mmCIF file of C-alpha atoms in Angstrom:
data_model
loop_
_atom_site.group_PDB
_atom_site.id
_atom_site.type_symbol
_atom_site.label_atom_id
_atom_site.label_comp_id
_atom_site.label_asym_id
_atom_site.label_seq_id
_atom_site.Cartn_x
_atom_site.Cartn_y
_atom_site.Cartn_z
ATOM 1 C CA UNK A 3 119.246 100.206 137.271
ATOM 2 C CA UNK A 4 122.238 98.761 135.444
ATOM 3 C CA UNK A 5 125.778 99.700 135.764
ATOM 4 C CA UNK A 6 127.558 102.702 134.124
ATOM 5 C CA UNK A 7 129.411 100.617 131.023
ATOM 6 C CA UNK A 8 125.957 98.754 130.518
ATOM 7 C CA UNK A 9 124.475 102.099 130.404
ATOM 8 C CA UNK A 10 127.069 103.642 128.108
ATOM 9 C CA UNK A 11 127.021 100.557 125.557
ATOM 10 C CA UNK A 12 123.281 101.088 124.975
ATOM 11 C CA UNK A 13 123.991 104.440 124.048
ATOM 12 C CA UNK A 14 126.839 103.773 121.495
ATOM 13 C CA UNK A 15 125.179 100.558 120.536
ATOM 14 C CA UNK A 16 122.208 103.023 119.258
ATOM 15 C CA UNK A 17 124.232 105.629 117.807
ATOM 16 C CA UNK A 18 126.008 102.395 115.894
ATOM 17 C CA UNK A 19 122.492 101.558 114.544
ATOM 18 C CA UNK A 20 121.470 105.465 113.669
ATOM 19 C CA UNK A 21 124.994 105.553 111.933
ATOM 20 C CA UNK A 22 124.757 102.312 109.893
ATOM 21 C CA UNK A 23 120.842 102.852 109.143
ATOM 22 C CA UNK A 24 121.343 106.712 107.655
ATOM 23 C CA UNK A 25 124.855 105.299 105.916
ATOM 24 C CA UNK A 26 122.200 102.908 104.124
ATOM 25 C CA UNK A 27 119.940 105.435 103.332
ATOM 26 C CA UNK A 28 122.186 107.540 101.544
ATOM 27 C CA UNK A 29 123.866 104.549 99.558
ATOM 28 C CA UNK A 30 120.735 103.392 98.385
ATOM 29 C CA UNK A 31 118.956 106.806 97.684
ATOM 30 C CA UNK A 32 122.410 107.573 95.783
ATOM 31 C CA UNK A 33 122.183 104.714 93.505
ATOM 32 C CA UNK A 34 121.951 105.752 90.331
ATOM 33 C CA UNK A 35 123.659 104.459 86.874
ATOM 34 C CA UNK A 36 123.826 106.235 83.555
ATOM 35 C CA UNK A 37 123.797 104.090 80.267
ATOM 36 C CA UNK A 38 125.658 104.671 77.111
ATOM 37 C CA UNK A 39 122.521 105.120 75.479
ATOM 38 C CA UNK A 40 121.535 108.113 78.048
ATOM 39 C CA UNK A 41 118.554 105.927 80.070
ATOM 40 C CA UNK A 42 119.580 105.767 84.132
ATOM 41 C CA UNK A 43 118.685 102.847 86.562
ATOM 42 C CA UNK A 44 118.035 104.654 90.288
ATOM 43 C CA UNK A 45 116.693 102.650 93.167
ATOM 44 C CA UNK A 46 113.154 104.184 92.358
ATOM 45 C CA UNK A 47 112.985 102.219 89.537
ATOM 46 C CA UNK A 48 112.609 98.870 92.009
ATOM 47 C CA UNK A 49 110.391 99.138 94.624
ATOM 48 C CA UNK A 50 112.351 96.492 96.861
ATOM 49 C CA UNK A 51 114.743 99.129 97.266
ATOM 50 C CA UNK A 52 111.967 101.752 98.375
ATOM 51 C CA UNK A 53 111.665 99.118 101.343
ATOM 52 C CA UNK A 54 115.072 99.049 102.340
ATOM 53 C CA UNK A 55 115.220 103.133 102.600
ATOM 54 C CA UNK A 56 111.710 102.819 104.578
ATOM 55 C CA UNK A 57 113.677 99.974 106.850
ATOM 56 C CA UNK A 58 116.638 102.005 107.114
ATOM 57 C CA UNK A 59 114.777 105.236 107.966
ATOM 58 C CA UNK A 60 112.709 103.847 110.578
ATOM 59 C CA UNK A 61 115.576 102.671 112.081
ATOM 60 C CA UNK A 62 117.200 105.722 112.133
ATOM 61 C CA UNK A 63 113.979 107.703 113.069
ATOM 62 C CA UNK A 64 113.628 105.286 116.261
ATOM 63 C CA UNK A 65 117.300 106.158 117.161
ATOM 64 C CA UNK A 66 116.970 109.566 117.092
ATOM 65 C CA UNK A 67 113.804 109.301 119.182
ATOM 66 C CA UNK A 68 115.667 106.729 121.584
ATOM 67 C CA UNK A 69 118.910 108.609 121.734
ATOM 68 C CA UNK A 70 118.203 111.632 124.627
ATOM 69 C CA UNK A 71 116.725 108.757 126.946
ATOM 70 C CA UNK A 72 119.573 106.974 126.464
ATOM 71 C CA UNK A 73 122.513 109.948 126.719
ATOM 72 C CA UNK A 74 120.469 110.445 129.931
ATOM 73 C CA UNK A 75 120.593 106.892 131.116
ATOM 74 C CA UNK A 76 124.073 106.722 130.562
ATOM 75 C CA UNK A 77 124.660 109.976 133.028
ATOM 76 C CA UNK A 78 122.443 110.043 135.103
ATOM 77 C CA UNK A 79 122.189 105.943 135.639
ATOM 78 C CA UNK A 80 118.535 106.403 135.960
ATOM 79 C CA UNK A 81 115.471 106.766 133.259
ATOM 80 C CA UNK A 82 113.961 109.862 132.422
ATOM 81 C CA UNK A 83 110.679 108.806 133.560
ATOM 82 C CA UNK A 84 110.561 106.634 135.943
ATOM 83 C CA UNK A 85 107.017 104.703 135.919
ATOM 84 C CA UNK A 86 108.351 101.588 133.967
ATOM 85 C CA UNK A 87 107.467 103.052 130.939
ATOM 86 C CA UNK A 88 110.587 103.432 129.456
ATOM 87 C CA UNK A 89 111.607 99.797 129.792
ATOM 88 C CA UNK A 90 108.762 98.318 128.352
ATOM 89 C CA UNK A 91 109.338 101.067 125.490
ATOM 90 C CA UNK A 92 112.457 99.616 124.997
ATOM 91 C CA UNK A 93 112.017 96.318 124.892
ATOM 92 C CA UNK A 94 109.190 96.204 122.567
ATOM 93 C CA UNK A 95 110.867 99.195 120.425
ATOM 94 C CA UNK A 96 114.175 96.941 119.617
ATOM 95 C CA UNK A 97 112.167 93.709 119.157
ATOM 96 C CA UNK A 98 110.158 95.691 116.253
ATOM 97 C CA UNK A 99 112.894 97.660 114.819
ATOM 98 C CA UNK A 100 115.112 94.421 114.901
ATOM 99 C CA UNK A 101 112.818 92.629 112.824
ATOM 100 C CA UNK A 102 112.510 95.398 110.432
ATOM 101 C CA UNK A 103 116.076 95.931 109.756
ATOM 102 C CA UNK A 104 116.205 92.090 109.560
ATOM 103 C CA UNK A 105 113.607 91.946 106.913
ATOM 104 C CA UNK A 106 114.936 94.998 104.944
ATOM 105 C CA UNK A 107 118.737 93.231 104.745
ATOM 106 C CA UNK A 108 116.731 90.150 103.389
ATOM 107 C CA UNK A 109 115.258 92.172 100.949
ATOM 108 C CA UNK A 110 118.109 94.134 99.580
ATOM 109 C CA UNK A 111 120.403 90.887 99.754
ATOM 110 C CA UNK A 112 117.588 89.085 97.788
ATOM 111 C CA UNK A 113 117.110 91.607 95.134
ATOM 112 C CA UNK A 114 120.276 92.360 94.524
ATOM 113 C CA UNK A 115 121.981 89.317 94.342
ATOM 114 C CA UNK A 116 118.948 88.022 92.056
ATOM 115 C CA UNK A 117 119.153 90.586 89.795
ATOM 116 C CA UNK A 118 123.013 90.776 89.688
ATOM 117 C CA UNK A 119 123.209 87.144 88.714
ATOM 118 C CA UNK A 120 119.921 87.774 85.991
ATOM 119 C CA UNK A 121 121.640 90.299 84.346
ATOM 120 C CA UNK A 122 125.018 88.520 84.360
ATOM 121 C CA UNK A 123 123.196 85.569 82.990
ATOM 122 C CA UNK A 124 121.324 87.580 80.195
ATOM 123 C CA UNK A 125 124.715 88.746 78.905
ATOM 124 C CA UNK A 126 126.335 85.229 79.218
ATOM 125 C CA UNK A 127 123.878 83.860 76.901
ATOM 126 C CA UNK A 128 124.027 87.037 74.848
ATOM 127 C CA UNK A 129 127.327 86.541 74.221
ATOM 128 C CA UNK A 130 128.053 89.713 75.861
ATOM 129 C CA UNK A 131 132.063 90.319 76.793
ATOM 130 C CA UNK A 132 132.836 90.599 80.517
ATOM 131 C CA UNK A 133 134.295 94.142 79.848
ATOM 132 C CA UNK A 134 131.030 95.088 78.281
ATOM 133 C CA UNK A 135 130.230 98.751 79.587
ATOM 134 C CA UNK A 136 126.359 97.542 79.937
ATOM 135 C CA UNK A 137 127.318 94.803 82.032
ATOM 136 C CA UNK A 138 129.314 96.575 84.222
ATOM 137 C CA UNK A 139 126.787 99.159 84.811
ATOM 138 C CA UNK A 140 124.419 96.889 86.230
ATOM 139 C CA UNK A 141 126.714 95.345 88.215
ATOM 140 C CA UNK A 142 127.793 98.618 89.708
ATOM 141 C CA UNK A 143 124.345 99.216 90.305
ATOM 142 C CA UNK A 144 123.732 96.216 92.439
ATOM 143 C CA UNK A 145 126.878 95.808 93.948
ATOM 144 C CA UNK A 146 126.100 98.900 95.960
ATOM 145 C CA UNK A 147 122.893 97.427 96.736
ATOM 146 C CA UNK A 148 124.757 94.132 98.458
ATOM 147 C CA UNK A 149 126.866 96.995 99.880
ATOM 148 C CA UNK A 150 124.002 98.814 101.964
ATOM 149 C CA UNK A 151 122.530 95.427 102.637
ATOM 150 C CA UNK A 152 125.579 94.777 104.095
ATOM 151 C CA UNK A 153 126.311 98.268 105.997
ATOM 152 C CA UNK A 154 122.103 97.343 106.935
ATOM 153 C CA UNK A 155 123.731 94.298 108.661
ATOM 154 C CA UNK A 156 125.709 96.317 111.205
ATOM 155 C CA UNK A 157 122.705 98.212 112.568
ATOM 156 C CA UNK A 158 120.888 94.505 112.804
ATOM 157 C CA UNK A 159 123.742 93.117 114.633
ATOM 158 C CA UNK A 160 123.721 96.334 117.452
ATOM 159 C CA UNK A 161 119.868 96.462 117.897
ATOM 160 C CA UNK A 162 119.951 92.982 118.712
ATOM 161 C CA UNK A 163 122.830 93.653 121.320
ATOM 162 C CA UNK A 164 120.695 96.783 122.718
ATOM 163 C CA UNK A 165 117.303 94.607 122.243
ATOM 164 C CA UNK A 166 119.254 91.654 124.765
ATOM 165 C CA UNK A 167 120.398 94.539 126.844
ATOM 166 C CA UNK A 168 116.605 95.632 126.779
ATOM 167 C CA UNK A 169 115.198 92.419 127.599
ATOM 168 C CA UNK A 170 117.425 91.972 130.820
ATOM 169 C CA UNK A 171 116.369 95.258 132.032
ATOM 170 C CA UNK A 172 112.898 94.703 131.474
ATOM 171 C CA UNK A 173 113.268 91.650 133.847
ATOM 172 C CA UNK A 174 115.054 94.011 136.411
ATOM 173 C CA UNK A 175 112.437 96.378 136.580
ATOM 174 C CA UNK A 176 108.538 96.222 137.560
ATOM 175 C CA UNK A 177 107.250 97.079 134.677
ATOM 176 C CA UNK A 178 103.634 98.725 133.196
ATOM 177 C CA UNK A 179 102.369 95.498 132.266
ATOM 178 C CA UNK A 180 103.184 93.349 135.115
#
């Protein structure tokens, strides 16, 4: 058992993460551009962006799953089931859903940052005017995508707070595989 403020930082630590990962979800779902010439860009068009919403809504989806055992453990200062369960859950949960956000920020840094600078380049060696309305639109596009890569970092940084948190009361408690 761990004390109350432990308790309660797992729980906001999670909601953090839910908050951060659905935030993500809608900015990338959301991103669509229109062209002068009536075509549209939306993330569907580039399937790295598919895998940040997956990331994202896993994320989320483990939250919501995680979030009555935790409101619990922060009231009651004891798990909802008691057989060690629960702490081996947890631990093994945040490890995977830590690495998932981890790998979906690398992925939406990568391709929009890549892209960003490809286009940019393209229109450099066009000749293209920094003002151009083209140009702009695509950078629009995938500064958003830096943007929920970024907003992508914040649930990272608290499930690796709550997967630390996890680990030490793993090592507290008994345990299903020990």
């Amino acid at each position: 058992m761990v004390s109350k403020p432990v308790a309660n930082s797992m729980l906001f630590l999670r909601i953090v993460t839910l908050a951060a990962s659905a935030v993500t979800v809608v900015l990338v779902v959301t991103n669509k551009v229109n062209f002068d010439d009536g075509s549209k860009l939306r993330f569907q068009d580039l399937n790295s962006y598919w895998y940040v919403v997956v990331a994202a809504a896993v994320a989320a989806a483990y939250c919501i799953v995680q979030l009555p055992f935790a409101i619990y453990y922060a009231v009651k200062q004891k798990r909802f089931i008691s057989n060690g369960f629960l702490p081996e859950f947890d631990f093994y949960g945040d490890k995977v859903i830590s690495l998932i956000l981890a790998t979906g920020i690398g992925v939406g840094f990568a391709v929009s940052i890549e892209f960003k600078k490809f286009f940019n380049d393209l229109f450099n060696n066009a000749g293209a005017s920094k003002s151009d309305t083209t140009r702009s639109t695509y950078n629009n596009f995938f500064i958003r995508g830096i943007i929920a890569s970024s907003i992508l970092v914040v649930a990272l940084l608290s499930m690796v707070v709550v997967s630390i948190i996890s680990s030490i009361n793993r090592t507290q408690s008994k345990g299903i595989f020990k």
